[in-house]
Amino acid sequence: MHYILTFFLLSFFALCTYGQNVAAAMPDEIEPIVAPFDMPQLQRPVFPKRTATIRKSRDIQRHIDRLAKQGGGTVVIPKGKWLTGRITLKSNIRLQIDEGAELHFSGEVKDYLPAVACRNEGVDIYGPGAMIYADGAENIAVTGKGKLVAPARDCELLDITMAGIPDAVQDIPVAERIFDGSKPRAAFGFQAMADKPECNSNGRHYGTLCLPVFFGPMNCKNVLLEGVTLEGSIFWNIVPVYCENIIIRGVTVESHGIARTDGIDIDSSRNALIEYTSLDCGDDCFTLKAGRGMDGLMKARPTENVVIRHCHAKRGAGGLTVGSETAAGIRNVYMYDVDIDESSYGIYFKTRRPRGGGGENLFFDNIRMKHPKRRAVYWDMLGSATYVGKLAERFNRDNDPRLTPYFRNIHFKNVTVAETKEFAKAIGLPESPIENVTFENISSPSTHDITVQDAGLFSVSWKE
């Protein structure tokens, strides 16, 4: 009895103290990547030795453009506070944020125009893009021990933003999906709200602007984000889309208490390593996405080959979330040696009938959960009638079969949960049950509770 009590106290102490500063434990060199699938050994991009140190905020983009024309180099943001709008990285450019440097981003719409190609909640559009943006670049990086600081919550960007992209937008040609605040709601099928005018006092149209993400490379190859802190985001933080060979290490995200602030969203991208990173978010922490509905299905760009290791998810909706945009498929994911503190769900799989795609070959090992408030592990494939209407009904058959999602081949090993209401719940679809899920060596105080609906081949072994 004394041995068991001692073991429990040591385990609980480890849960409380591990991961408080994972970046401090990060080695200088990237350790070999080991995964239960073929995964390349990713290397940091290498940059020419040219450097340019800014003296004024307007120097940032000017130096990036000049060095890019010369073949690349490093633009240094020195100690101090600097105000900027959208920054666009080019091939072979590294942006170095020195310790003590704070890069503060504008909250004014004009500083993120003209609209650029981007993706918002799984749908390709034109909009503000990202505070740090790139499109079609190779060998890009943001590094250093400084901070990226988002605009205040009362900024113009948030004043006229949309709540989200409706599914009906997918029926509009991509070139016409311009969400820069210049068009009325009617252009996208919205009806003006009876209790709110169509425009604000400045003549801007309500609800036709999509927010920029914090760091959002598009169609890029060899991407590095290392060491920096992202503070107070107004939307999703780190969102590589259609990218290849991504390294995110030693990064800190601080956006807890702010709605719709995912930490990291790997979206329709391949070959990603995330390590020694700490996320404290207002929404999902580590997130995997692959496009929404027919838009994502036709694009056919899965998220695949992702390793997440030695990381810390503090607070958020999901510690790791697969979905809900899953159309092109999410596969070959390995998460190990990770601490999850107080998310609503420790590991969360979510999609719905019109989203399509799904997830497969997902592996979780040595996961320590402190207090997932609702469940340690949760699958929800039905969604809510609020968003999908009758398609949320269990036996509804109105969905386009091409957009019926799946989850299969998901394996958990060495998972410890200190406190939670229910260990696991799985809600699949009658026409697409959750398949081949295994739990091995699991420790949870929640009386071994597992609820299963429309799911088969669940295998569980509890820690002795």
Coordinates of C-alpha atoms in Angstrom, one line a residue:
M1 CA 0.0 0.0 0.0
H2 CA 2.9 2.4 0.9
Y3 CA 4.5 1.6 -2.5
I4 CA 1.3 2.4 -4.4
L5 CA 0.8 5.7 -2.5
T6 CA 4.4 6.7 -3.1
F7 CA 4.1 5.9 -6.8
F8 CA 0.9 7.9 -7.1
L9 CA 2.4 10.9 -5.4
L10 CA 5.5 10.9 -7.6
S11 CA 3.3 10.5 -10.7
F12 CA 1.1 13.4 -9.7
F13 CA 4.1 15.6 -8.9
A14 CA 5.5 14.8 -12.4
L15 CA 2.2 15.8 -13.9
C16 CA 2.2 19.1 -12.0
T17 CA 5.9 20.1 -12.7
Y18 CA 6.8 18.6 -16.1
G19 CA 6.3 20.9 -19.1
Q20 CA 6.4 24.2 -17.2
N21 CA 9.3 25.3 -19.4
V22 CA 9.7 22.8 -22.2
A23 CA 11.6 25.3 -24.4
A24 CA 14.4 25.5 -21.8
A25 CA 15.0 21.8 -22.2
M26 CA 15.4 22.0 -26.0
P27 CA 18.7 20.9 -27.3
D28 CA 20.5 23.0 -29.9
E29 CA 20.4 20.3 -32.5
I30 CA 17.3 18.4 -33.8
E31 CA 17.4 14.9 -32.5
P32 CA 16.7 12.0 -34.9
I33 CA 13.0 11.6 -35.7
V34 CA 11.5 8.2 -34.9
A35 CA 8.0 7.3 -35.9
P36 CA 5.9 4.2 -36.6
F37 CA 5.7 5.3 -40.3
D38 CA 8.2 6.5 -42.9
M39 CA 9.2 10.0 -41.8
P40 CA 12.0 12.1 -43.3
Q41 CA 14.8 13.5 -41.0
L42 CA 13.9 17.2 -41.2
Q43 CA 16.7 19.7 -41.2
R44 CA 16.7 23.5 -40.5
P45 CA 16.8 25.6 -43.7
V46 CA 20.2 27.2 -44.3
F47 CA 20.4 30.9 -45.2
P48 CA 23.0 33.1 -46.9
K49 CA 25.2 35.1 -44.4
R50 CA 23.9 38.5 -45.5
T51 CA 22.2 40.4 -42.7
A52 CA 20.2 43.6 -42.3
T53 CA 19.2 45.1 -39.0
I54 CA 16.2 47.4 -39.0
R55 CA 16.3 50.9 -37.6
K56 CA 12.7 51.8 -38.3
S57 CA 9.6 49.7 -38.6
R58 CA 9.1 50.4 -42.2
D59 CA 12.6 48.9 -42.9
I60 CA 11.3 45.3 -42.2
Q61 CA 9.6 44.7 -45.6
R62 CA 12.1 46.8 -47.4
H63 CA 15.0 44.8 -46.1
I64 CA 13.2 41.5 -46.8
D65 CA 12.6 42.5 -50.4
R66 CA 16.1 43.7 -50.9
L67 CA 17.8 40.6 -49.5
A68 CA 15.5 38.3 -51.4
K69 CA 16.6 40.0 -54.7
Q70 CA 20.2 39.3 -53.6
G71 CA 19.6 35.6 -53.0
G72 CA 18.5 35.8 -49.3
G73 CA 19.7 36.4 -45.8
T74 CA 18.6 37.4 -42.3
V75 CA 16.6 40.5 -41.3
V76 CA 17.2 41.3 -37.6
I77 CA 14.6 42.9 -35.4
P78 CA 16.7 44.3 -32.5
K79 CA 15.7 44.9 -28.9
G80 CA 12.8 47.4 -28.6
K81 CA 9.1 47.7 -29.6
W82 CA 8.3 47.9 -33.3
L83 CA 4.9 48.4 -34.9
T84 CA 4.1 46.8 -38.2
G85 CA 1.4 45.6 -40.5
R86 CA 1.5 42.4 -42.6
I87 CA 5.0 41.1 -43.2
T88 CA 5.6 38.9 -46.3
L89 CA 8.5 36.5 -46.3
K90 CA 10.3 35.6 -49.5
S91 CA 12.4 32.6 -50.4
N92 CA 15.7 32.2 -48.4
I93 CA 14.8 34.8 -45.8
R94 CA 15.0 34.5 -42.1
L95 CA 13.3 37.0 -39.8
Q96 CA 15.3 37.0 -36.5
I97 CA 13.4 38.5 -33.5
D98 CA 16.2 39.2 -30.9
E99 CA 15.7 38.7 -27.2
G100 CA 14.0 41.9 -25.8
A101 CA 12.4 42.7 -29.2
E102 CA 8.7 43.0 -29.5
L103 CA 7.0 43.0 -32.9
H104 CA 3.6 44.6 -32.4
F105 CA 1.1 44.1 -35.2
S106 CA -1.4 46.7 -36.3
G107 CA -5.1 46.3 -35.9
E108 CA -6.1 48.4 -38.9
V109 CA -7.6 46.7 -41.9
K110 CA -5.5 48.7 -44.4
D111 CA -2.3 47.2 -43.1
Y112 CA -3.4 43.7 -44.3
L113 CA -4.5 44.7 -47.8
P114 CA -4.6 44.0 -50.7
A115 CA -6.2 40.6 -50.1
V116 CA -4.0 37.6 -50.7
A117 CA -4.6 33.9 -51.2
C118 CA -5.3 32.1 -47.9
R119 CA -7.5 29.5 -46.3
N120 CA -10.0 30.2 -43.6
E121 CA -11.5 27.3 -41.6
G122 CA -10.9 24.8 -44.5
V123 CA -12.1 27.0 -47.4
D124 CA -9.8 28.7 -49.9
I125 CA -10.4 32.5 -50.1
Y126 CA -8.8 35.8 -50.6
G127 CA -8.4 37.8 -47.4
P128 CA -5.8 39.4 -45.0
G129 CA -3.9 36.2 -44.9
A130 CA -1.5 36.4 -42.0
M131 CA 0.4 38.9 -39.9
I132 CA 3.6 37.1 -41.1
Y133 CA 2.7 35.6 -44.5
A134 CA 4.4 33.9 -47.4
D135 CA 3.1 32.2 -50.5
G136 CA 5.1 29.9 -52.7
A137 CA 8.4 30.5 -50.8
E138 CA 11.2 28.0 -50.0
N139 CA 13.5 28.2 -47.1
I140 CA 11.9 30.7 -44.7
A141 CA 12.2 31.1 -41.0
V142 CA 11.1 33.2 -38.0
T143 CA 13.6 32.7 -35.1
G144 CA 14.9 34.2 -31.9
K145 CA 13.8 34.8 -28.3
G146 CA 11.7 37.8 -28.9
K147 CA 7.9 38.3 -29.0
L148 CA 5.2 38.7 -31.6
V149 CA 2.4 40.7 -30.1
A150 CA -1.1 40.8 -31.6
P151 CA -3.3 44.0 -31.8
A152 CA -5.6 44.9 -29.0
R153 CA -9.1 43.4 -28.8
D154 CA -10.8 46.7 -29.7
C155 CA -9.0 46.9 -33.1
E156 CA -10.7 47.6 -36.4
L157 CA -9.9 44.1 -37.6
L158 CA -12.2 42.5 -34.9
D159 CA -14.8 45.3 -35.3
I160 CA -15.9 44.1 -38.7
T161 CA -14.8 40.4 -38.8
M162 CA -17.0 37.5 -39.8
A163 CA -17.9 34.8 -37.3
G164 CA -16.9 32.1 -39.8
I165 CA -17.1 31.0 -43.4
P166 CA -20.4 29.4 -44.3
D167 CA -20.5 26.2 -46.4
A168 CA -22.4 28.0 -49.1
V169 CA -19.2 30.0 -50.0
Q170 CA -17.9 26.9 -51.6
D171 CA -20.4 27.4 -54.4
I172 CA -18.7 30.7 -55.4
P173 CA -15.6 30.6 -57.6
V174 CA -12.4 31.1 -55.6
A175 CA -11.5 34.2 -57.4
E176 CA -14.7 35.8 -56.2
R177 CA -14.3 34.8 -52.5
I178 CA -12.8 38.1 -51.4
F179 CA -13.2 38.6 -47.7
D180 CA -11.4 42.0 -47.1
G181 CA -14.3 43.9 -45.6
S182 CA -15.2 45.6 -48.9
K183 CA -18.3 43.7 -49.8
P184 CA -21.8 43.5 -48.3
R185 CA -23.1 40.3 -46.7
A186 CA -25.5 39.8 -49.6
A187 CA -22.5 39.1 -51.8
F188 CA -22.0 35.8 -49.9
G189 CA -25.6 34.9 -49.3
F190 CA -25.9 36.6 -45.9
Q191 CA -29.1 38.3 -44.8
A192 CA -28.6 41.6 -43.0
M193 CA -29.5 41.3 -39.3
A194 CA -32.7 43.1 -38.3
D195 CA -31.1 44.7 -35.2
K196 CA -27.8 45.7 -36.9
P197 CA -27.1 48.0 -39.9
E198 CA -25.2 46.6 -42.9
C199 CA -22.3 49.0 -42.4
N200 CA -20.6 50.6 -39.4
S201 CA -20.1 54.3 -38.9
N202 CA -17.0 54.2 -41.1
G203 CA -18.8 52.7 -44.0
R204 CA -17.2 49.3 -43.6
H205 CA -19.5 46.3 -44.2
Y206 CA -20.1 44.1 -41.1
G207 CA -19.2 40.4 -41.4
T208 CA -17.2 40.3 -44.6
L209 CA -13.7 40.4 -43.3
C210 CA -11.7 37.2 -42.4
L211 CA -9.1 37.7 -39.7
P212 CA -5.4 37.2 -40.4
V213 CA -3.7 34.3 -38.6
F214 CA -0.5 35.1 -36.7
F215 CA 2.0 33.1 -38.8
G216 CA 0.6 31.6 -42.0
P217 CA 2.8 30.4 -44.8
M218 CA 1.0 29.1 -47.9
N219 CA 2.4 26.7 -50.5
C220 CA 5.8 26.9 -48.9
K221 CA 8.6 24.4 -48.5
N222 CA 11.2 24.2 -45.7
V223 CA 9.6 26.3 -43.0
L224 CA 11.2 27.0 -39.6
L225 CA 9.6 28.7 -36.6
E226 CA 11.9 28.5 -33.5
G227 CA 12.2 30.1 -30.1
V228 CA 9.7 33.0 -30.4
T229 CA 6.7 33.8 -28.2
L230 CA 3.3 34.6 -29.8
E231 CA 1.2 36.7 -27.4
G232 CA -2.5 37.7 -27.4
S233 CA -3.6 36.4 -30.8
I234 CA -6.9 37.6 -32.3
F235 CA -7.3 34.4 -34.3
W236 CA -5.4 31.2 -35.0
N237 CA -1.7 31.4 -34.2
I238 CA 0.5 29.1 -36.3
V239 CA -1.1 27.8 -39.5
P240 CA 1.0 26.4 -42.3
V241 CA -1.3 25.5 -45.3
Y242 CA -0.2 23.4 -48.3
C243 CA 3.3 23.4 -46.9
E244 CA 6.0 20.7 -46.9
N245 CA 8.9 20.2 -44.4
I246 CA 7.9 22.2 -41.4
I247 CA 9.8 22.5 -38.1
I248 CA 8.2 24.3 -35.1
R249 CA 10.4 24.1 -32.0
G250 CA 10.8 26.0 -28.7
V251 CA 7.8 28.1 -29.4
T252 CA 5.4 29.6 -26.8
V253 CA 1.8 30.6 -27.5
E254 CA 0.0 32.7 -24.9
S255 CA -3.6 33.3 -26.0
H256 CA -5.7 31.7 -23.2
G257 CA -9.1 33.3 -22.6
I258 CA -9.3 34.7 -26.2
A259 CA -11.9 33.0 -28.3
R260 CA -11.0 31.2 -31.6
T261 CA -7.3 31.2 -30.9
D262 CA -6.0 27.8 -31.9
G263 CA -2.3 27.2 -31.1
I264 CA -0.9 25.3 -34.1
D265 CA -3.0 24.1 -37.1
I266 CA -1.2 21.9 -39.5
D267 CA -3.5 22.2 -42.5
S268 CA -3.1 20.1 -45.7
S269 CA 0.6 19.9 -45.1
R270 CA 3.2 17.1 -45.0
N271 CA 6.3 16.3 -43.0
A272 CA 6.0 18.4 -39.9
L273 CA 8.0 18.2 -36.6
I274 CA 6.7 20.1 -33.5
E275 CA 8.8 19.8 -30.4
Y276 CA 9.6 21.6 -27.1
T277 CA 6.6 23.9 -27.7
S278 CA 4.1 25.2 -25.1
L279 CA 0.6 26.3 -26.0
D280 CA -1.9 28.1 -23.7
C281 CA -4.9 28.8 -25.9
G282 CA -8.5 30.0 -26.1
D283 CA -9.4 27.1 -28.5
D284 CA -7.7 23.9 -29.6
C285 CA -3.9 23.6 -28.9
F286 CA -2.2 21.2 -31.3
T287 CA -4.6 20.8 -34.3
L288 CA -4.6 18.8 -37.5
K289 CA -6.8 19.9 -40.5
A290 CA -7.2 19.0 -44.2
G291 CA -9.8 21.2 -45.8
R292 CA -13.6 21.3 -45.5
G293 CA -16.3 19.6 -47.6
M294 CA -16.1 19.5 -51.4
D295 CA -13.5 22.3 -51.4
G296 CA -11.0 20.2 -49.5
L297 CA -12.0 17.0 -51.2
M298 CA -11.3 18.3 -54.6
K299 CA -8.1 19.9 -53.5
A300 CA -7.0 16.5 -52.3
R301 CA -4.1 17.7 -50.1
P302 CA -4.0 15.6 -46.9
T303 CA -2.1 16.3 -43.8
E304 CA 0.4 13.5 -43.3
N305 CA 3.6 12.6 -41.5
V306 CA 3.4 14.7 -38.4
V307 CA 5.5 14.2 -35.2
I308 CA 4.7 16.1 -32.0
R309 CA 7.1 15.4 -29.2
H310 CA 8.3 16.9 -25.8
C311 CA 5.5 19.4 -25.8
H312 CA 3.0 21.0 -23.4
A313 CA -0.6 21.8 -23.9
K314 CA -1.7 24.0 -21.0
R315 CA -5.3 25.1 -21.5
G316 CA -7.7 25.0 -24.4
A317 CA -10.6 23.2 -26.0
G318 CA -8.5 20.2 -27.1
G319 CA -5.0 19.3 -26.1
L320 CA -4.7 17.7 -29.6
T321 CA -7.6 17.9 -32.0
V322 CA -8.0 16.1 -35.3
G323 CA -10.5 18.1 -37.3
S324 CA -13.1 19.3 -37.7
E325 CA -11.9 20.1 -41.3
T326 CA -10.9 16.7 -42.4
A327 CA -11.8 16.4 -46.1
A328 CA -8.5 15.4 -47.7
G329 CA -7.6 13.1 -44.8
I330 CA -5.2 13.3 -41.9
R331 CA -2.8 10.3 -41.6
N332 CA 0.5 9.2 -40.1
V333 CA 0.6 11.2 -36.9
Y334 CA 2.8 10.3 -33.9
M335 CA 2.4 12.3 -30.7
Y336 CA 4.6 11.2 -27.8
D337 CA 6.1 12.5 -24.5
V338 CA 3.5 15.3 -24.2
D339 CA 1.8 16.9 -21.2
I340 CA -1.8 18.1 -21.4
D341 CA -3.0 20.1 -18.4
E342 CA -6.6 21.5 -18.4
S343 CA -8.1 21.3 -21.8
S344 CA -11.8 20.4 -22.1
Y345 CA -10.8 17.2 -24.0
G346 CA -7.3 15.7 -23.8
I347 CA -7.3 14.3 -27.4
Y348 CA -10.3 15.2 -29.5
F349 CA -11.4 13.8 -32.8
K350 CA -14.2 15.8 -34.5
T351 CA -15.8 15.9 -37.9
R352 CA -19.3 15.7 -39.3
R353 CA -21.0 14.3 -42.4
P354 CA -20.6 17.2 -44.8
R355 CA -17.0 17.7 -43.9
G356 CA -15.7 14.5 -45.5
G357 CA -12.3 12.8 -45.2
G358 CA -11.2 11.7 -41.7
G359 CA -8.2 10.4 -39.9
E360 CA -6.2 7.2 -39.9
N361 CA -2.9 5.8 -38.6
L362 CA -2.7 8.0 -35.6
F363 CA -0.4 7.0 -32.7
F364 CA -0.2 8.4 -29.1
D365 CA 2.5 7.2 -26.6
N366 CA 3.5 8.5 -23.2
I367 CA 0.8 11.1 -22.9
R368 CA 0.3 12.6 -19.4
M369 CA -3.0 14.4 -18.8
K370 CA -3.5 16.4 -15.6
H371 CA -7.2 17.4 -15.8
P372 CA -9.1 17.1 -19.0
K373 CA -12.3 18.7 -17.8
R374 CA -14.8 16.7 -19.8
R375 CA -13.0 13.6 -21.2
A376 CA -9.5 12.4 -21.8
V377 CA -10.4 11.1 -25.3
Y378 CA -13.4 12.0 -27.4
W379 CA -14.7 11.2 -30.9
D380 CA -17.7 13.2 -32.2
M381 CA -18.6 12.5 -35.8
L382 CA -22.3 13.7 -35.7
G383 CA -21.7 17.3 -34.7
S384 CA -24.6 19.6 -33.8
A385 CA -27.9 20.4 -35.5
T386 CA -27.0 24.1 -35.0
Y387 CA -24.3 23.8 -37.7
V388 CA -25.4 20.8 -39.9
G389 CA -29.2 20.6 -39.3
K390 CA -30.7 17.1 -39.8
L391 CA -27.3 15.7 -40.8
A392 CA -26.5 15.6 -37.1
E393 CA -29.3 12.9 -36.7
R394 CA -27.8 9.5 -36.2
F395 CA -29.6 7.7 -39.0
N396 CA -29.8 10.5 -41.5
R397 CA -29.0 9.4 -45.1
D398 CA -29.1 12.8 -46.9
N399 CA -25.3 13.3 -47.0
D400 CA -23.3 13.1 -50.2
P401 CA -21.5 9.7 -49.7
R402 CA -18.3 11.4 -50.9
L403 CA -18.5 13.6 -47.8
T404 CA -19.0 10.8 -45.2
P405 CA -16.0 11.0 -42.8
Y406 CA -14.1 8.1 -41.2
F407 CA -11.8 7.5 -38.2
R408 CA -9.7 4.3 -38.1
N409 CA -6.5 2.7 -37.0
I410 CA -5.9 4.8 -33.9
H411 CA -3.6 3.6 -31.1
F412 CA -2.9 4.8 -27.6
K413 CA -0.1 3.5 -25.3
N414 CA 1.1 4.6 -21.9
V415 CA -1.5 7.2 -21.2
T416 CA -1.8 8.6 -17.6
V417 CA -4.8 10.7 -16.5
A418 CA -4.7 12.3 -13.0
E419 CA -8.3 13.5 -13.0
T420 CA -11.3 13.6 -15.4
K421 CA -15.0 12.9 -15.5
E422 CA -15.0 10.2 -18.1
F423 CA -12.0 8.5 -19.7
A424 CA -13.3 8.1 -23.3
K425 CA -16.4 8.6 -25.4
A426 CA -16.8 7.6 -29.1
I427 CA -19.7 8.7 -31.3
G428 CA -19.3 7.3 -34.8
L429 CA -21.7 7.1 -37.7
P430 CA -23.9 4.0 -38.5
E431 CA -22.6 4.1 -42.1
S432 CA -19.0 4.8 -41.0
P433 CA -18.2 3.3 -37.6
I434 CA -15.0 4.2 -35.8
E435 CA -12.6 1.3 -36.5
N436 CA -9.6 -0.4 -34.9
V437 CA -8.9 1.6 -31.8
T438 CA -6.5 0.2 -29.2
F439 CA -5.6 1.4 -25.7
E440 CA -2.6 -0.2 -24.0
N441 CA -1.3 0.4 -20.5
I442 CA -3.8 3.1 -19.5
S443 CA -4.1 4.7 -16.1
S444 CA -7.2 6.8 -15.2
P445 CA -9.2 7.3 -12.0
S446 CA -12.5 7.7 -13.9
T447 CA -13.6 4.1 -13.0
H448 CA -12.6 3.0 -16.5
D449 CA -15.5 4.7 -18.1
I450 CA -15.8 4.3 -21.9
T451 CA -19.0 5.1 -23.9
V452 CA -19.1 3.8 -27.4
Q453 CA -21.7 4.4 -30.2
D454 CA -21.3 3.2 -33.8
A455 CA -17.7 2.1 -33.2
G456 CA -16.2 -1.4 -33.5
L457 CA -12.9 -3.1 -32.5
F458 CA -12.1 -1.2 -29.4
S459 CA -9.4 -2.9 -27.4
V460 CA -8.4 -1.7 -23.9
S461 CA -5.8 -2.8 -21.4
W462 CA -5.5 -0.9 -18.1
K463 CA -2.4 -0.4 -16.1
E464 CA -2.1 -3.0 -13.3

